[in-house]
Coordinates of C-alpha atoms in Angstrom, one line a residue:
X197 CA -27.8 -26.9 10.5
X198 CA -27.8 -26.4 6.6
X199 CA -28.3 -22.2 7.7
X200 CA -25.5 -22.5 10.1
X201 CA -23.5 -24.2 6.9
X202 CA -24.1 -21.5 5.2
X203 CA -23.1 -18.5 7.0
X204 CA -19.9 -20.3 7.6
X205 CA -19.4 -20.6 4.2
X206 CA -19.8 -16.6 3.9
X207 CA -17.2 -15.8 6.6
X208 CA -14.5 -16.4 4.5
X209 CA -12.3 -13.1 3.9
X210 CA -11.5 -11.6 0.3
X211 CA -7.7 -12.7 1.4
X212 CA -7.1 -16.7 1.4
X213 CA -3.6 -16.2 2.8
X214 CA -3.4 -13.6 5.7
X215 CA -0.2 -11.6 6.0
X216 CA 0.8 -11.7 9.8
X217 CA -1.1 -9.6 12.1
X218 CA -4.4 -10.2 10.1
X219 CA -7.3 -12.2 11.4
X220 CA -10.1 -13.9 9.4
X221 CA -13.0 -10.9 9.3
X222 CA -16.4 -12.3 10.2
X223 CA -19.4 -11.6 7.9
X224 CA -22.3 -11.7 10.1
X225 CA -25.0 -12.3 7.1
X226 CA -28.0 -11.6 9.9
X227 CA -27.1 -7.9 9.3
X228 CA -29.2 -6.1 6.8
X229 CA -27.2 -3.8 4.1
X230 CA -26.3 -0.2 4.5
X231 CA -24.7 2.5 2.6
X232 CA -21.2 3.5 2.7
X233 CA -19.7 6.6 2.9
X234 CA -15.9 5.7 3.0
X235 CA -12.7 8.0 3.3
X236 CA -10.0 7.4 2.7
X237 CA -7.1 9.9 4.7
X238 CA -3.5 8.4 3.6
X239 CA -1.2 8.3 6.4
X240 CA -3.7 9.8 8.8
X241 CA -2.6 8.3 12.1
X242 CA -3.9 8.7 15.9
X243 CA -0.8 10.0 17.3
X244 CA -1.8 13.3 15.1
X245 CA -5.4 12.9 15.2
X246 CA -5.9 12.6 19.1
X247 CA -4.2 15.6 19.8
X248 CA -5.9 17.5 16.9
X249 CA -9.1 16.9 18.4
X250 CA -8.0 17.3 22.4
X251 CA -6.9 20.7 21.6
X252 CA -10.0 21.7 19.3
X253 CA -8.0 21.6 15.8
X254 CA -10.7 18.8 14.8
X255 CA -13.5 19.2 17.3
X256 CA -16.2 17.2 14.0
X257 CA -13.8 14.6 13.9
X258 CA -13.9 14.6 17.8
X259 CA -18.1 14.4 18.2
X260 CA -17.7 11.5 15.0
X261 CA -15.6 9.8 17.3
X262 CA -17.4 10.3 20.5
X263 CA -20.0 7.4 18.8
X264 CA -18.0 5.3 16.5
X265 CA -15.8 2.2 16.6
X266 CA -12.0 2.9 16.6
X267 CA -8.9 0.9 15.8
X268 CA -5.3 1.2 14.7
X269 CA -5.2 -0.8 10.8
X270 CA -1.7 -2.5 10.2
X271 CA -0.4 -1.8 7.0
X272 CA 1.4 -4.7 4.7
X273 CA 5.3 -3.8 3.2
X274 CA 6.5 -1.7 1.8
X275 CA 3.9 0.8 2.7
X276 CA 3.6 2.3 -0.5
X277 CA 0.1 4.0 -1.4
X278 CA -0.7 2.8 -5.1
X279 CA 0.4 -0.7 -3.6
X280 CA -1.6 -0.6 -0.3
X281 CA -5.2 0.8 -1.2
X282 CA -5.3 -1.1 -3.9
X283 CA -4.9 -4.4 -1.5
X284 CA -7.1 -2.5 1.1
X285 CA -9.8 -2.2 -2.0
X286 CA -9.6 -5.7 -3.5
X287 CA -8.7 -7.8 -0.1
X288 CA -5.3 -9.4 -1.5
X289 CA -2.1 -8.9 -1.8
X290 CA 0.1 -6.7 -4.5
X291 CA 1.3 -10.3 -5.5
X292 CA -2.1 -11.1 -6.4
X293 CA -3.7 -7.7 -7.5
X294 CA -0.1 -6.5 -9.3
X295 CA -0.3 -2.8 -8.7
X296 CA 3.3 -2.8 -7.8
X297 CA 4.7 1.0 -8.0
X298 CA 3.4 4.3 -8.5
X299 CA 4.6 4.3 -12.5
X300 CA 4.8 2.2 -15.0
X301 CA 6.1 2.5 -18.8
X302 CA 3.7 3.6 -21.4
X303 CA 3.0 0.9 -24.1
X304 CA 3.4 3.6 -26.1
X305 CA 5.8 6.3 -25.3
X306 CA 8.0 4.0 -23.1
X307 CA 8.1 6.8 -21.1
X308 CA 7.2 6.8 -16.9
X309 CA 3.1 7.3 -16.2
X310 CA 1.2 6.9 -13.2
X311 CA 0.1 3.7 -12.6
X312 CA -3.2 2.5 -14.2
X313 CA -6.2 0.5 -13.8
X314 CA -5.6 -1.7 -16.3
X315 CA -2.6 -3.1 -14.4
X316 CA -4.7 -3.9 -11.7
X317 CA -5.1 -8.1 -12.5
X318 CA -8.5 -8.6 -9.6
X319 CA -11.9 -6.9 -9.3
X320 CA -11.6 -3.9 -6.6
X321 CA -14.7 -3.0 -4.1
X322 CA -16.4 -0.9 -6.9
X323 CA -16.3 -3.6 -9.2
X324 CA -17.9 -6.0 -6.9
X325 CA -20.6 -3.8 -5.3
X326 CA -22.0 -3.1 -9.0
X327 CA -21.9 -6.9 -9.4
X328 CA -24.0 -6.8 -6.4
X329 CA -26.4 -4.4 -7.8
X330 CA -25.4 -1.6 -5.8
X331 CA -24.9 2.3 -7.2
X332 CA -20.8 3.7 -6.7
X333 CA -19.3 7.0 -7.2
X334 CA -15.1 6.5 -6.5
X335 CA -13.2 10.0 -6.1
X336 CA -9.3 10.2 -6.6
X337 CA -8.5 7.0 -5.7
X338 CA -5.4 5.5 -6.8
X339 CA -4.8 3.8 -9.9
X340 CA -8.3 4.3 -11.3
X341 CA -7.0 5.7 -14.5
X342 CA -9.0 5.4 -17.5
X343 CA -12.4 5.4 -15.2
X344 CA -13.9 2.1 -15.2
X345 CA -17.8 2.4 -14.5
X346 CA -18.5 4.0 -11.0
X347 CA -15.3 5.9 -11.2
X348 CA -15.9 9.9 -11.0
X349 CA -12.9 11.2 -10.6
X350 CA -9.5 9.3 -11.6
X351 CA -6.4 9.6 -10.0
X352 CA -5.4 11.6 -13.3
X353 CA -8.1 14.3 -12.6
X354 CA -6.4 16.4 -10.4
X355 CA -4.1 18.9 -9.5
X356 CA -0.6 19.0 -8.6
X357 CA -1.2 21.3 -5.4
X358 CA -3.0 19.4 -2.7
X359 CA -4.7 22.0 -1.2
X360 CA -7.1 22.8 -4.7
X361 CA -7.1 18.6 -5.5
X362 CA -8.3 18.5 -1.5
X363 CA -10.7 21.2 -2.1
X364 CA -12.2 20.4 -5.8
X365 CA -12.3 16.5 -4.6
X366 CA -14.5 17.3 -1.8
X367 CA -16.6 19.6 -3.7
X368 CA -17.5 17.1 -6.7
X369 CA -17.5 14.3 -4.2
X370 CA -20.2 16.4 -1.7
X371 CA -22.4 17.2 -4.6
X372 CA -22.6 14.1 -6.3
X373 CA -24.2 12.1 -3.1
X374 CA -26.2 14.8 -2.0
X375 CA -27.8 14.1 -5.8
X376 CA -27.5 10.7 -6.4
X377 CA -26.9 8.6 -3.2
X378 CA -24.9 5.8 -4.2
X379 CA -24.6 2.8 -2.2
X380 CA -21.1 3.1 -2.2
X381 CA -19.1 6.6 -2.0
X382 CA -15.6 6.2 -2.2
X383 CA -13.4 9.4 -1.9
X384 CA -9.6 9.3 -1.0
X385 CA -7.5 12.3 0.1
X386 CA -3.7 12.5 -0.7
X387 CA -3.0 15.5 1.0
X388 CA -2.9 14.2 4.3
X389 CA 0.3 12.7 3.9
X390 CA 1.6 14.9 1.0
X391 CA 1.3 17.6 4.0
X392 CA 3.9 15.6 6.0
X393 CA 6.1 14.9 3.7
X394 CA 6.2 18.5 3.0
X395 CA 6.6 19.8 6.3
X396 CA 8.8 17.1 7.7
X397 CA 6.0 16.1 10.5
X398 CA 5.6 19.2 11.4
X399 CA 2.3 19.5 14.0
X400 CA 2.2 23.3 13.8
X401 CA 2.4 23.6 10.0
X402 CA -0.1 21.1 9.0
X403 CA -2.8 22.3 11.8
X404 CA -4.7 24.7 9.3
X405 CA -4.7 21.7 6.8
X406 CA -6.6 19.5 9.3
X407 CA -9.2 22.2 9.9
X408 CA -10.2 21.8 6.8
X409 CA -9.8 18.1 6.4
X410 CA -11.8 18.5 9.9
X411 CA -14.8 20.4 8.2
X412 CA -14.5 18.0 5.6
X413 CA -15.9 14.8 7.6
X414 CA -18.0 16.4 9.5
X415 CA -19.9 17.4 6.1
X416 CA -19.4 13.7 5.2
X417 CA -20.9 12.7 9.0
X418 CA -23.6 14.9 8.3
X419 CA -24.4 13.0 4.5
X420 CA -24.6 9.6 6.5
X421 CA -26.9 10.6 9.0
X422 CA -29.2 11.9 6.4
X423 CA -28.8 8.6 4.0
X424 CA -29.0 6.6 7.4
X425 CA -25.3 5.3 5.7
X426 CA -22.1 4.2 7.8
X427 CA -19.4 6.3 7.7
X428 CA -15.6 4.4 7.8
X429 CA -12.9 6.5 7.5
X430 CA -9.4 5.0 7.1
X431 CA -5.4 5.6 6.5
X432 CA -3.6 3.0 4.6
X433 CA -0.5 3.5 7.2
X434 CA 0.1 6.2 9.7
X435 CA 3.2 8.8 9.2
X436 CA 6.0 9.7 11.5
X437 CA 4.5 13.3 12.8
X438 CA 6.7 15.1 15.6
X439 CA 9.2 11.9 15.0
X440 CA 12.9 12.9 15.5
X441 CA 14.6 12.0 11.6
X442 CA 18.0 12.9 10.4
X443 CA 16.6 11.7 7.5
X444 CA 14.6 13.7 4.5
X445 CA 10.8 12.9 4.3
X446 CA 10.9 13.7 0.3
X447 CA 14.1 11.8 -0.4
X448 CA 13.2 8.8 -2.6
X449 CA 15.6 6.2 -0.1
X450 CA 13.7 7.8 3.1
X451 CA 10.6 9.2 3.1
X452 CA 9.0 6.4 3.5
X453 CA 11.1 5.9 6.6
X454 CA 8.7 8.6 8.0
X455 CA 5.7 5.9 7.7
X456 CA 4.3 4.1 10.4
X457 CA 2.6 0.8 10.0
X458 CA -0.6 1.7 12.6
X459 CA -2.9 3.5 10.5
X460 CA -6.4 4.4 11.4
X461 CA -10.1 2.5 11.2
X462 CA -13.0 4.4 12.6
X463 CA -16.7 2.9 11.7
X464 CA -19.5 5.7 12.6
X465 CA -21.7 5.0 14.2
X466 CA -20.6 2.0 16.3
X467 CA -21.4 -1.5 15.4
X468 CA -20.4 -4.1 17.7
X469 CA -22.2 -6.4 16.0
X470 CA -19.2 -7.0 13.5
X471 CA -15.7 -7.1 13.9
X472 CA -13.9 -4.5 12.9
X473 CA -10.8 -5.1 10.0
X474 CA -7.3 -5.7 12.0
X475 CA -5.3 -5.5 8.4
X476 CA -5.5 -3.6 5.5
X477 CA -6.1 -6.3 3.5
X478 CA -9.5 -6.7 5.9
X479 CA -11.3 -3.7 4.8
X480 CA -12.7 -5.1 1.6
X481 CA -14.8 -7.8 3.1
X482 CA -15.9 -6.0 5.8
X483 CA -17.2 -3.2 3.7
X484 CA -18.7 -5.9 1.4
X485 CA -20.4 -6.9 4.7
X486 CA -21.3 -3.6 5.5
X487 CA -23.4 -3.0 1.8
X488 CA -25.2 -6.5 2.1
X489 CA -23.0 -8.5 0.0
X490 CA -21.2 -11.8 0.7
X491 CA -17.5 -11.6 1.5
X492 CA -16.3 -14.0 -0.2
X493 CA -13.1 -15.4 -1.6
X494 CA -12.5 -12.6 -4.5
X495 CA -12.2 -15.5 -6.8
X496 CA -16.0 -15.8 -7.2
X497 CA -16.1 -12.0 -8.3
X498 CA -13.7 -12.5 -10.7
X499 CA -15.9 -14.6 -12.7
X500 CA -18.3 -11.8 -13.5
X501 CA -15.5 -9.3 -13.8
X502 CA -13.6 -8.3 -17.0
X503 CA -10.2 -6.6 -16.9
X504 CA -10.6 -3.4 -18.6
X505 CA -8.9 -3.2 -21.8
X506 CA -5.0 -2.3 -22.0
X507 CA -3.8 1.3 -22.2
X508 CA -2.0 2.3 -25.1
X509 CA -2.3 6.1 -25.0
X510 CA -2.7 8.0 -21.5
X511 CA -1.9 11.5 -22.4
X512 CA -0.3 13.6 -20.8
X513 CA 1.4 12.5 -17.5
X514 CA 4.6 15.1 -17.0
X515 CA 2.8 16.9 -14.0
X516 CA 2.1 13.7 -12.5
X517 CA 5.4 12.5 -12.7
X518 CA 6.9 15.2 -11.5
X519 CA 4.3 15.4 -8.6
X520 CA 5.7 11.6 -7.2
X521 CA 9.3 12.7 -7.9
X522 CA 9.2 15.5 -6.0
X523 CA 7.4 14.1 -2.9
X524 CA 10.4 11.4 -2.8
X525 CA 8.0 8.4 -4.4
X526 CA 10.2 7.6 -7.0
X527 CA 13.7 6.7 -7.4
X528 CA 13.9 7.4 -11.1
X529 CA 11.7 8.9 -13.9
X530 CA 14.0 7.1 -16.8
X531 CA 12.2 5.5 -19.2
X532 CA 12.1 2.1 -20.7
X533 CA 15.4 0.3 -20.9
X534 CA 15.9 -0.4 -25.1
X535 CA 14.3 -3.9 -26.2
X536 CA 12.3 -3.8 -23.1
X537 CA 8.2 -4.4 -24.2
X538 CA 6.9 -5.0 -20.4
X539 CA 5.2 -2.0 -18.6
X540 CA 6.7 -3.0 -15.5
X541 CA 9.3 -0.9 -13.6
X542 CA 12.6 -1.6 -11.8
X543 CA 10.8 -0.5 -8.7
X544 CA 8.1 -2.7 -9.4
X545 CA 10.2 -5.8 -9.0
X546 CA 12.1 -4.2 -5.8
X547 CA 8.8 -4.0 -4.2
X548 CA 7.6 -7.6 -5.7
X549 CA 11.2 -8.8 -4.2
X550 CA 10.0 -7.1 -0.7
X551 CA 7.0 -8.8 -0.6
X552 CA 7.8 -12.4 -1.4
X553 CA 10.9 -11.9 0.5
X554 CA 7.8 -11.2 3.5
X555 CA 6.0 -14.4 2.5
X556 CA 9.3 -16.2 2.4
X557 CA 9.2 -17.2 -0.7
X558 CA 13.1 -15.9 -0.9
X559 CA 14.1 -18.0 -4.2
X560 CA 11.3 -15.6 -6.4
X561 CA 12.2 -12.7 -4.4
X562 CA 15.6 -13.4 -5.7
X563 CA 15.0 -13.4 -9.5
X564 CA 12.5 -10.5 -8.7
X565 CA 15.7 -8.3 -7.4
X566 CA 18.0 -9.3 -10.0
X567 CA 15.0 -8.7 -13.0
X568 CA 15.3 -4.8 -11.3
X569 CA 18.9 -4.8 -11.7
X570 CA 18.7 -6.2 -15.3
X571 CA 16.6 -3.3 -15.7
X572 CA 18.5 -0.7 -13.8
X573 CA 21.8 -2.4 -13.1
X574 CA 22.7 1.0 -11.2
X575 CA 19.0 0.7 -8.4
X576 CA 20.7 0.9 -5.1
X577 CA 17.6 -0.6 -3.5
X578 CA 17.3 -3.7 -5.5
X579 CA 21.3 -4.2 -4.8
X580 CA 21.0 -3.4 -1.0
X581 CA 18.0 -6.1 -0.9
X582 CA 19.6 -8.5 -3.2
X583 CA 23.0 -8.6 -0.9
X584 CA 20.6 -9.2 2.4
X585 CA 18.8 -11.7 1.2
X586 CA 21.7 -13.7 0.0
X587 CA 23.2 -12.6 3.6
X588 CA 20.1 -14.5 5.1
X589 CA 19.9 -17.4 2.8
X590 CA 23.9 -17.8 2.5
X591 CA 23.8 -18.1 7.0
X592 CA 20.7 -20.2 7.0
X593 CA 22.5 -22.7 4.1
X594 CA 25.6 -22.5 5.9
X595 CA 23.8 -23.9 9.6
X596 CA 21.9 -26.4 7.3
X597 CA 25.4 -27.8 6.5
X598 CA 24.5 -26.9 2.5
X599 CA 28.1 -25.4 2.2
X600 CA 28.3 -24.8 -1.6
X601 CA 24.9 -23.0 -1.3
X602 CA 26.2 -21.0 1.2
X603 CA 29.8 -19.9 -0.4
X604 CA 27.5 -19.3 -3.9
X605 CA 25.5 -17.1 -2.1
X606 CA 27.9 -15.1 0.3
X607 CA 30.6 -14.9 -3.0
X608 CA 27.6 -13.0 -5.1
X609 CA 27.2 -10.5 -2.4
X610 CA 28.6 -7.5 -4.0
X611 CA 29.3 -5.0 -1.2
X612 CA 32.7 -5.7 0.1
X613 CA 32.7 -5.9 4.3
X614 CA 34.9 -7.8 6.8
X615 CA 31.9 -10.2 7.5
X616 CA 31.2 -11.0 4.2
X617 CA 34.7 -12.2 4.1
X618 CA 34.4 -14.0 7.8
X619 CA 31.1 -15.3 6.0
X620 CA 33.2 -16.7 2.4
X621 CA 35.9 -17.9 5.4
X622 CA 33.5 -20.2 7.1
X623 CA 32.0 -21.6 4.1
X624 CA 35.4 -22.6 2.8
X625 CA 36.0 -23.7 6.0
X626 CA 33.1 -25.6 6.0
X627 CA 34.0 -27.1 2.1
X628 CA 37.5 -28.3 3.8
X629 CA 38.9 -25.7 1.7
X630 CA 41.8 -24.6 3.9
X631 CA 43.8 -22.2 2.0
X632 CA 40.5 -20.4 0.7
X633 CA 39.3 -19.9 3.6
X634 CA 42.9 -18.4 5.1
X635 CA 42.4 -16.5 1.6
X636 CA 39.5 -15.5 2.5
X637 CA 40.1 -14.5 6.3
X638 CA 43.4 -12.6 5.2
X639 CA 40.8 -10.0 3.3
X640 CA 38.6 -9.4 6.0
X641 CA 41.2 -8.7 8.4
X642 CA 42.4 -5.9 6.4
X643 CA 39.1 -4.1 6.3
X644 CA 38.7 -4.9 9.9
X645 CA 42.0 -5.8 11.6
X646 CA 40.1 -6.2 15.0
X647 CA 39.0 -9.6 13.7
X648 CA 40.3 -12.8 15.4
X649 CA 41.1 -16.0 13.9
X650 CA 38.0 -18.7 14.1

């Protein structure tokens, strides 16, 4: 009984709170450790990748495949990389691990930089596995800038084009695990969805990119045979490829319009001993599971784990920058409003407003969209959220008879429509306030004179 106690107690997922769609990951303790070769191919989806390898554009990916355990991964929202890795690499949300946009301002400069470790606020995968005792080497993964220990290759250490990051990443990666064999091997390729933002989803024109990412994990299959490792290769969503869009894939308000939320989960070889991760935020335990370590509640690594030390000086970060700008990440490079010390970004608090707006938590995702438009009172994202979510709240007060709620809310909205003033009519209405409400009725019959009186 007291064994049976205790694999229960080491069942519990790095995430407490689940976002919908997850399930609880089972850690099946009877299983010894293995290493872990683990790729990472943003927006990699199956609707690409099965047709790559039926018509003999990925034929190693194909054989890999033939004798490992697939999925499709749901991604959280918004499906922003920097945000979702990071969650897929600690097991909890951006709420709780506070990587929240691709940039943030420089303590220093004040100016836009990539996003960087030290904003991370939980331990990630590498930082637990060395608390476990186990060797790492991480390659290009996202905010991992400066290096903590285990780290390689930063984010930072690459170049723009992603055809030399894709091919210098692969070779440093390749001969560092041939020498040392690490327990863990992380290495994370961008270019997989830079390539369709580029090309608009175009199959044809990305085919000679896949060939090579193609070769690529079959040299990575080939590693994990010979180190008797696993090899898990996954996308943190999928992307939009052959999809009909009016819309740009490297405009800032779009491209990610072009993302999917089924990415891809492939374990090699198959283990149906353990259940494979159903969300993003799933992956970390079940890697944990797959080394030998508990996968616990990241709380209890956290007491072994020190933040690293803030950033004051990161260099250089124009090319970088520019990089996310022009692939439609951001929807400014501006730099710090004056008297503003945080590091955090307008976008940041869109995306925390997104989020908590998800987890209903709509009062904080409020003040979240209205701290982005104190920062950037002209961020047409943060005022597009900020009306729908008093749209949402102002109907839901209005139905729970709180009519004053509802007029405050449906009064701040800021874009002018014929239902916003049908809205502001009923909750006069509802306030016995007659001639407001006609007031208000009057207005929204002149932008839509179609509209009958309640």
């Amino acid at each position: 009984m007291r064994r049976i106690a205790l694999a229960l107690l080491l069942t519990v997922a790095c995430s407490r709170d689940l976002p919908p769609g997850a399930s609880r990951t089972v850690v099946d303790r009877s299983h010894p450790g293995s290493p872990v070769i683990f790729v990472g191919l943003d927006g990699a989806d199956w609707r690409l990748l099965e047709p790559f390898m039926a018509d003999g554009t990925m034929p190693e990916l194909a054989k890999i495949v033939a004798r490992a355990e697939t999925r499709v991964l749901l991604t959280q929202h918004p499906p922003l990389s920097p945000l979702v890795w990071t969650s897929m690499m600690t097991g909890v949300s951006p709420l709780e691990h506070r990587i929240l946009d691709f940039t943030r301002y420089s303590p220093l400069t004040r100016q836009q930089e990539p996003i960087t470790s030290d904003e991370r606020a939980v331990p990630a995968l590498w930082n637990m596995a060395r608390a476990g005792g186990k060797r790492v080497a991480v390659f290009g993964m996202w905010a991992t800038y400066p290096a903590e220990e285990g780290i390689v290759l930063t984010d930072r250490d690459l170049p723009r084009d992603y055809v030399e990051a894709t091919n210098l990443l692969h070779a440093r990666a390749l001969a560092t695990i041939r020498e040392q064999k690490p327990d863990l091997s992380i290495i994370y390729f961008q270019g997989t969805d830079e390539i369709g933002h580029l090309t608009s989803g175009d199959l044809a024109r990305a085919r000679d990119y896949f060939r090579r990412i193609d070769t690529i994990v079959g040299e990575y299959r080939a590693l994990a045979d010979g180190m008797d490792a696993q090899l898990v290769i996954a996308s943190d969503h999928g992307f939009d490829w052959g999809g009909m869009h009016d819309q740009s894939s490297t405009a800032t308000a779009t491209a990610a319009k072009w993302h999917r939320q089924e990415g891809v989960w492939l374990r090699y070889p198959r283990d149906r001993a353990r259940l494979a991760p159903a969300h993003v935020v799933e992956v970390c335990p079940m890697l944990l599971d797959i080394l030998g370590l508990p996968g616990r509640d990241t709380f209890d690594y956290r007491r072994v784990w020190r933040r690293p030390a803030p950033v004051r000086s990161a260099g250089s970060t124009n090319e970088s920058v520019a990089k996310l700008e022009a692939l439609g990440y951001l929807s400014s490079t501006a730099p710090a409003p004056a008297g503003t010390t945080s590091t955090r970004t307008p976008q940041s608090f869109n995306n925390e407003g997104l989020l908590l707006r998800e987890a209903k938590r709509v009062d904080e995702a409020e003040r979240a969209f209205v701290e982005a438009l104190r920062l950037d009172p002209h961020y047409p994202s943060a005022r597009q959220n900020l009306d729908d979510l008093l749209s949402v709240r102002g109907i839901a007060r209005l139905r729970a008879h709180d009519c004053a709620g509802a007029l405050a809310d449906f009064r701040a909205i800021t874009r002018e429509t014929a239902l916003g003033w049908a809205a502001i009519t009923a909750a006069e209405g509802c306030l016995g306030h007659e001639q407001a409400a006609a007031d208000a009725f009057a207005r929204a019959q002149k932008l839509d004179p179609t509209l009958k009186a309640p």
